[in-house]
Amino acid sequence: MAPVSLEDNVPSKGRELTTRIVPAIEEERKTTWRHFFWDAWDKTPEERRLIFKVDITLMTFGCLGTFIKYIDRSNLNTAFVSGMKEEMSLYGNELNYANTAYSVANIIGLWPVSIALTRSTPRYFIPLMETGWTICTLGQAFMRTPLQMYVMRFLLGLFETGHWSSIIYLCGAWYQKRELSRRIAIMNCATSIGPMFSSYLQAAAYTGLNGVHGLSGWRWLFIIDTVISVGIIIPQFFFYPDVPARQQPSIVFSEAEIELARDRNPKEGRVKQGAFTWAQAKRCVTTPDIFLLWLISVCNSVAHLPSDSMAFWFKAWNTIKPGSYTVPQINNYTTPLGGVTVILTLVFAWSSDTWLKGRRWPMLVVGGVVTGIVCILLAATPVFPQNEAFRWFLYYNTNWAFAANTMFWSWTQDTLPLFAFKTVDQPAVVGGNWGAAGMAFLYAIAALTLAHIQYKRENKSLEAEVETSSTEHSG
């Protein structure tokens, strides 16, 4: 006798519900200890091959693109403490204004860029964005006035806006829910590795290239970043995947693999984009999830700002005790902060995908609470203590909330630094640190609130499905 499946015992009217439940049960049944190390190891050979190809294209390009984005984003702060401040006479809040110009460009460009992505081919769209900001990076090597700096940072922000959301959009189309968190975490590590690499590059450029061809070491940093970016961008024009619904057979993906990708994610893989409707727009502004995610993101963008003060803190010691830190030391001593963030990011992501069974909010809460405590200590303790080690420790732990940011992605924009984290107040920024502490705790509260709303909604949905199924059985 042929084996009887669970679906065979369900009346035809109830099979729609079953087709959603059975695959989830079977997937859970197939999960073994190997899933805790890497989810693809529990898949069929065909799925493993497909996921491997998506990993070496989409995830690799996502990592590299994010890497150069954060190099090009962070190099201004790195250059500022490496001679740019003195050469361009930036003794006021010019650095804040430049960063504000970047944020304003993000605000202006995010929605148009995000919508444009759904109507274009990522293989060309994403590398073109990267090409645009690479040109702006090169332009910063030759800026002479604050106005030129503002213009370059505005254009940089305009081209960078939507890059991360574009990558996440593609990941959501190719990967299943339980495959997302760890991969996003790996890509998110580039947000910390990029600034680390930028600091090491600046230290090397200041030591070996300062004055070469009449250019300061900080100007060479922008030139080197440009060269690295070009090498990363070129292959993307040939191998970047589209969403499965629009993907065509290529030297990377066969027709069978594309069909498998569409079957794995039917909602994301087969539904092609239609027209953007007013109903969709209304849903965007009336759904509480959207506002809570936005709130979490805004709080996160402020809560991690004290980490930027570390380089200013080292530089400020030279006014208290001249010769305390050299330019290479200032750049090198800030890099462990990125290393701590990378470790936390991976721990949070693996925890979310394994023993937390896909729940995102616990790590958001942990990250927010720890960052809040650290920011309170930064605000309440002396800026220049006799024992520097404790403040070093605090700065290295300011990015817990930022590391937990892997649990969600967002389009946060930052305008508060102009008021709370003024350059002229660095590295003390006591008011800014108190504000960051409040944002960190609010970040954790927003995460808990969103988890509670979604938990209640899922329970209601499950009860409704069970009631519908029971009615159909009795009918």
mmCIF file of N, CA and C in Angstrom, residues 85-160:
data_model
loop_
_atom_site.group_PDB
_atom_site.id
_atom_site.type_symbol
_atom_site.label_atom_id
_atom_site.label_comp_id
_atom_site.label_asym_id
_atom_site.label_seq_id
_atom_site.Cartn_x
_atom_site.Cartn_y
_atom_site.Cartn_z
ATOM 1 N N LYS A 85 41.252 68.342 9.111
ATOM 2 C CA LYS A 85 40.728 69.424 9.948
ATOM 3 C C LYS A 85 41.630 70.641 9.885
ATOM 4 N N GLU A 86 42.927 70.415 10.027
ATOM 5 C CA GLU A 86 43.867 71.531 10.036
ATOM 6 C C GLU A 86 44.060 72.111 8.638
ATOM 7 N N GLU A 87 44.165 71.252 7.620
ATOM 8 C CA GLU A 87 44.433 71.732 6.264
ATOM 9 C C GLU A 87 43.265 72.533 5.702
ATOM 10 N N MET A 88 42.028 72.140 6.023
ATOM 11 C CA MET A 88 40.857 72.842 5.502
ATOM 12 C C MET A 88 40.236 73.801 6.520
ATOM 13 N N SER A 89 40.925 73.960 7.673
ATOM 14 C CA SER A 89 40.474 74.888 8.725
ATOM 15 C C SER A 89 39.039 74.592 9.165
ATOM 16 N N LEU A 90 38.787 73.336 9.506
ATOM 17 C CA LEU A 90 37.446 72.907 9.923
ATOM 18 C C LEU A 90 37.372 72.905 11.448
ATOM 19 N N TYR A 91 37.310 74.093 12.043
ATOM 20 C CA TYR A 91 37.356 74.208 13.496
ATOM 21 C C TYR A 91 35.977 74.418 14.124
ATOM 22 N N GLY A 92 34.946 74.477 13.308
ATOM 23 C CA GLY A 92 33.587 74.600 13.830
ATOM 24 C C GLY A 92 32.835 73.297 13.682
ATOM 25 N N ASN A 93 31.588 73.376 13.242
ATOM 26 C CA ASN A 93 30.750 72.193 13.059
ATOM 27 C C ASN A 93 30.633 71.785 11.597
ATOM 28 N N GLU A 94 31.655 72.116 10.802
ATOM 29 C CA GLU A 94 31.604 71.796 9.376
ATOM 30 C C GLU A 94 31.442 70.300 9.127
ATOM 31 N N LEU A 95 32.092 69.483 9.955
ATOM 32 C CA LEU A 95 31.970 68.034 9.783
ATOM 33 C C LEU A 95 30.527 67.587 10.004
ATOM 34 N N ASN A 96 29.867 68.164 11.005
ATOM 35 C CA ASN A 96 28.454 67.848 11.233
ATOM 36 C C ASN A 96 27.594 68.255 10.049
ATOM 37 N N TYR A 97 27.870 69.431 9.497
ATOM 38 C CA TYR A 97 27.085 69.891 8.354
ATOM 39 C C TYR A 97 27.270 68.954 7.155
ATOM 40 N N ALA A 98 28.497 68.469 6.973
ATOM 41 C CA ALA A 98 28.757 67.537 5.871
ATOM 42 C C ALA A 98 27.984 66.240 6.070
ATOM 43 N N ASN A 99 27.971 65.737 7.310
ATOM 44 C CA ASN A 99 27.227 64.511 7.588
ATOM 45 C C ASN A 99 25.721 64.733 7.476
ATOM 46 N N THR A 100 25.269 65.932 7.830
ATOM 47 C CA THR A 100 23.853 66.257 7.667
ATOM 48 C C THR A 100 23.470 66.297 6.193
ATOM 49 N N ALA A 101 24.352 66.855 5.363
ATOM 50 C CA ALA A 101 24.098 66.873 3.915
ATOM 51 C C ALA A 101 23.952 65.452 3.387
ATOM 52 N N TYR A 102 24.779 64.542 3.896
ATOM 53 C CA TYR A 102 24.692 63.129 3.516
ATOM 54 C C TYR A 102 23.325 62.561 3.913
ATOM 55 N N SER A 103 22.884 62.858 5.144
ATOM 56 C CA SER A 103 21.613 62.328 5.636
ATOM 57 C C SER A 103 20.428 62.899 4.872
ATOM 58 N N VAL A 104 20.480 64.193 4.569
ATOM 59 C CA VAL A 104 19.398 64.820 3.805
ATOM 60 C C VAL A 104 19.270 64.157 2.437
ATOM 61 N N ALA A 105 20.403 63.862 1.808
ATOM 62 C CA ALA A 105 20.379 63.182 0.511
ATOM 63 C C ALA A 105 19.747 61.806 0.637
ATOM 64 N N ASN A 106 20.039 61.105 1.744
ATOM 65 C CA ASN A 106 19.408 59.807 1.986
ATOM 66 C C ASN A 106 17.897 59.935 2.086
ATOM 67 N N ILE A 107 17.442 60.961 2.797
ATOM 68 C CA ILE A 107 16.006 61.167 2.976
ATOM 69 C C ILE A 107 15.330 61.431 1.634
ATOM 70 N N ILE A 108 15.952 62.294 0.840
ATOM 71 C CA ILE A 108 15.376 62.677 -0.449
ATOM 72 C C ILE A 108 15.334 61.497 -1.416
ATOM 73 N N GLY A 109 16.383 60.702 -1.419
ATOM 74 C CA GLY A 109 16.530 59.694 -2.460
ATOM 75 C C GLY A 109 16.008 58.313 -2.165
ATOM 76 N N LEU A 110 15.724 58.006 -0.893
ATOM 77 C CA LEU A 110 15.450 56.612 -0.550
ATOM 78 C C LEU A 110 14.219 56.043 -1.238
ATOM 79 N N TRP A 111 13.083 56.722 -1.127
ATOM 80 C CA TRP A 111 11.858 56.182 -1.721
ATOM 81 C C TRP A 111 11.944 56.099 -3.239
ATOM 82 N N PRO A 112 12.377 57.148 -3.939
ATOM 83 C CA PRO A 112 12.505 57.008 -5.400
ATOM 84 C C PRO A 112 13.449 55.889 -5.816
ATOM 85 N N VAL A 113 14.568 55.756 -5.087
ATOM 86 C CA VAL A 113 15.529 54.711 -5.435
ATOM 87 C C VAL A 113 14.936 53.333 -5.181
ATOM 88 N N SER A 114 14.255 53.162 -4.051
ATOM 89 C CA SER A 114 13.675 51.856 -3.721
ATOM 90 C C SER A 114 12.612 51.443 -4.735
ATOM 91 N N ILE A 115 11.777 52.387 -5.144
ATOM 92 C CA ILE A 115 10.745 52.082 -6.144
ATOM 93 C C ILE A 115 11.383 51.796 -7.496
ATOM 94 N N ALA A 116 12.424 52.574 -7.837
ATOM 95 C CA ALA A 116 13.098 52.377 -9.123
ATOM 96 C C ALA A 116 13.723 50.989 -9.206
ATOM 97 N N LEU A 117 14.214 50.473 -8.068
ATOM 98 C CA LEU A 117 14.834 49.146 -8.078
ATOM 99 C C LEU A 117 13.848 48.083 -8.526
ATOM 100 N N THR A 118 12.591 48.192 -8.080
ATOM 101 C CA THR A 118 11.595 47.175 -8.429
ATOM 102 C C THR A 118 11.197 47.241 -9.894
ATOM 103 N N ARG A 119 11.580 48.303 -10.586
ATOM 104 C CA ARG A 119 11.232 48.467 -12.001
ATOM 105 C C ARG A 119 12.462 48.385 -12.900
ATOM 106 N N SER A 120 13.593 47.988 -12.343
ATOM 107 C CA SER A 120 14.829 47.958 -13.129
ATOM 108 C C SER A 120 15.563 46.648 -12.885
ATOM 109 N N THR A 121 16.683 46.475 -13.554
ATOM 110 C CA THR A 121 17.490 45.261 -13.419
ATOM 111 C C THR A 121 18.597 45.494 -12.400
ATOM 112 N N PRO A 122 18.602 44.769 -11.280
ATOM 113 C CA PRO A 122 19.620 44.991 -10.250
ATOM 114 C C PRO A 122 21.048 44.855 -10.775
ATOM 115 N N ARG A 123 21.243 44.001 -11.796
ATOM 116 C CA ARG A 123 22.592 43.784 -12.331
ATOM 117 C C ARG A 123 23.221 45.086 -12.802
ATOM 118 N N TYR A 124 22.395 46.004 -13.260
ATOM 119 C CA TYR A 124 22.891 47.305 -13.708
ATOM 120 C C TYR A 124 22.624 48.397 -12.675
ATOM 121 N N PHE A 125 21.478 48.319 -12.024
ATOM 122 C CA PHE A 125 21.060 49.395 -11.130
ATOM 123 C C PHE A 125 22.002 49.527 -9.932
ATOM 124 N N ILE A 126 22.279 48.414 -9.247
ATOM 125 C CA ILE A 126 23.107 48.480 -8.043
ATOM 126 C C ILE A 126 24.550 48.875 -8.368
ATOM 127 N N PRO A 127 25.211 48.265 -9.367
ATOM 128 C CA PRO A 127 26.572 48.719 -9.697
ATOM 129 C C PRO A 127 26.632 50.175 -10.155
ATOM 130 N N LEU A 128 25.573 50.663 -10.806
ATOM 131 C CA LEU A 128 25.565 52.071 -11.213
ATOM 132 C C LEU A 128 25.509 52.988 -9.999
ATOM 133 N N MET A 129 24.752 52.600 -8.970
ATOM 134 C CA MET A 129 24.757 53.371 -7.726
ATOM 135 C C MET A 129 26.163 53.399 -7.131
ATOM 136 N N GLU A 130 26.825 52.238 -7.118
ATOM 137 C CA GLU A 130 28.170 52.155 -6.558
ATOM 138 C C GLU A 130 29.163 52.976 -7.378
ATOM 139 N N THR A 131 28.990 52.986 -8.697
ATOM 140 C CA THR A 131 29.856 53.796 -9.559
ATOM 141 C C THR A 131 29.692 55.280 -9.242
ATOM 142 N N GLY A 132 28.452 55.703 -9.019
ATOM 143 C CA GLY A 132 28.189 57.103 -8.706
ATOM 144 C C GLY A 132 28.874 57.546 -7.435
ATOM 145 N N TRP A 133 28.757 56.741 -6.371
ATOM 146 C CA TRP A 133 29.386 57.187 -5.130
ATOM 147 C C TRP A 133 30.912 57.028 -5.176
ATOM 148 N N THR A 134 31.412 56.145 -6.027
ATOM 149 C CA THR A 134 32.865 56.031 -6.185
ATOM 150 C C THR A 134 33.438 57.293 -6.828
ATOM 151 N N ILE A 135 32.736 57.841 -7.806
ATOM 152 C CA ILE A 135 33.167 59.101 -8.429
ATOM 153 C C ILE A 135 33.173 60.222 -7.386
ATOM 154 N N CYS A 136 32.159 60.239 -6.519
ATOM 155 C CA CYS A 136 32.108 61.245 -5.457
ATOM 156 C C CYS A 136 33.255 61.060 -4.462
ATOM 157 N N THR A 137 33.620 59.812 -4.201
ATOM 158 C CA THR A 137 34.748 59.544 -3.307
ATOM 159 C C THR A 137 36.035 60.120 -3.877
ATOM 160 N N LEU A 138 36.251 59.915 -5.165
ATOM 161 C CA LEU A 138 37.440 60.483 -5.810
ATOM 162 C C LEU A 138 37.414 62.010 -5.739
ATOM 163 N N GLY A 139 36.243 62.596 -5.918
ATOM 164 C CA GLY A 139 36.133 64.049 -5.854
ATOM 165 C C GLY A 139 36.543 64.614 -4.509
ATOM 166 N N GLN A 140 36.338 63.853 -3.427
ATOM 167 C CA GLN A 140 36.697 64.338 -2.095
ATOM 168 C C GLN A 140 38.204 64.450 -1.900
ATOM 169 N N ALA A 141 38.966 63.762 -2.729
ATOM 170 C CA ALA A 141 40.423 63.855 -2.623
ATOM 171 C C ALA A 141 40.929 65.225 -3.041
ATOM 172 N N PHE A 142 40.106 65.983 -3.755
ATOM 173 C CA PHE A 142 40.565 67.262 -4.307
ATOM 174 C C PHE A 142 39.740 68.453 -3.802
ATOM 175 N N MET A 143 38.923 68.248 -2.784
ATOM 176 C CA MET A 143 38.121 69.360 -2.261
ATOM 177 C C MET A 143 39.006 70.300 -1.450
ATOM 178 N N ARG A 144 38.659 71.602 -1.522
ATOM 179 C CA ARG A 144 39.464 72.630 -0.871
ATOM 180 C C ARG A 144 38.657 73.456 0.127
ATOM 181 N N THR A 145 37.346 73.479 -0.014
ATOM 182 C CA THR A 145 36.513 74.333 0.829
ATOM 183 C C THR A 145 35.413 73.516 1.489
ATOM 184 N N PRO A 146 34.860 74.009 2.594
ATOM 185 C CA PRO A 146 33.735 73.309 3.222
ATOM 186 C C PRO A 146 32.549 73.126 2.283
ATOM 187 N N LEU A 147 32.273 74.119 1.428
ATOM 188 C CA LEU A 147 31.146 73.998 0.504
ATOM 189 C C LEU A 147 31.334 72.816 -0.439
ATOM 190 N N GLN A 148 32.550 72.646 -0.949
ATOM 191 C CA GLN A 148 32.826 71.498 -1.815
ATOM 192 C C GLN A 148 32.615 70.191 -1.050
ATOM 193 N N MET A 149 32.991 70.188 0.219
ATOM 194 C CA MET A 149 32.792 68.995 1.046
ATOM 195 C C MET A 149 31.301 68.701 1.206
ATOM 196 N N TYR A 150 30.488 69.730 1.445
ATOM 197 C CA TYR A 150 29.051 69.520 1.599
ATOM 198 C C TYR A 150 28.444 68.939 0.320
ATOM 199 N N VAL A 151 28.848 69.480 -0.826
ATOM 200 C CA VAL A 151 28.305 69.017 -2.109
ATOM 201 C C VAL A 151 28.692 67.561 -2.357
ATOM 202 N N MET A 152 29.958 67.227 -2.102
ATOM 203 C CA MET A 152 30.425 65.858 -2.325
ATOM 204 C C MET A 152 29.693 64.874 -1.417
ATOM 205 N N ARG A 153 29.495 65.255 -0.154
ATOM 206 C CA ARG A 153 28.813 64.349 0.767
ATOM 207 C C ARG A 153 27.327 64.213 0.423
ATOM 208 N N PHE A 154 26.716 65.295 -0.067
ATOM 209 C CA PHE A 154 25.321 65.207 -0.495
ATOM 210 C C PHE A 154 25.185 64.234 -1.663
ATOM 211 N N LEU A 155 26.054 64.360 -2.656
ATOM 212 C CA LEU A 155 25.992 63.465 -3.812
ATOM 213 C C LEU A 155 26.310 62.030 -3.402
ATOM 214 N N LEU A 156 27.265 61.870 -2.492
ATOM 215 C CA LEU A 156 27.598 60.537 -1.992
ATOM 216 C C LEU A 156 26.375 59.902 -1.339
ATOM 217 N N GLY A 157 25.682 60.664 -0.486
ATOM 218 C CA GLY A 157 24.484 60.153 0.171
ATOM 219 C C GLY A 157 23.377 59.829 -0.806
ATOM 220 N N LEU A 158 23.275 60.620 -1.874
ATOM 221 C CA LEU A 158 22.237 60.391 -2.877
ATOM 222 C C LEU A 158 22.461 59.067 -3.601
ATOM 223 N N PHE A 159 23.720 58.770 -3.938
ATOM 224 C CA PHE A 159 24.021 57.522 -4.635
ATOM 225 C C PHE A 159 23.980 56.311 -3.695
ATOM 226 N N GLU A 160 24.326 56.519 -2.431
ATOM 227 C CA GLU A 160 24.344 55.394 -1.494
ATOM 228 C C GLU A 160 22.957 55.032 -0.977
#
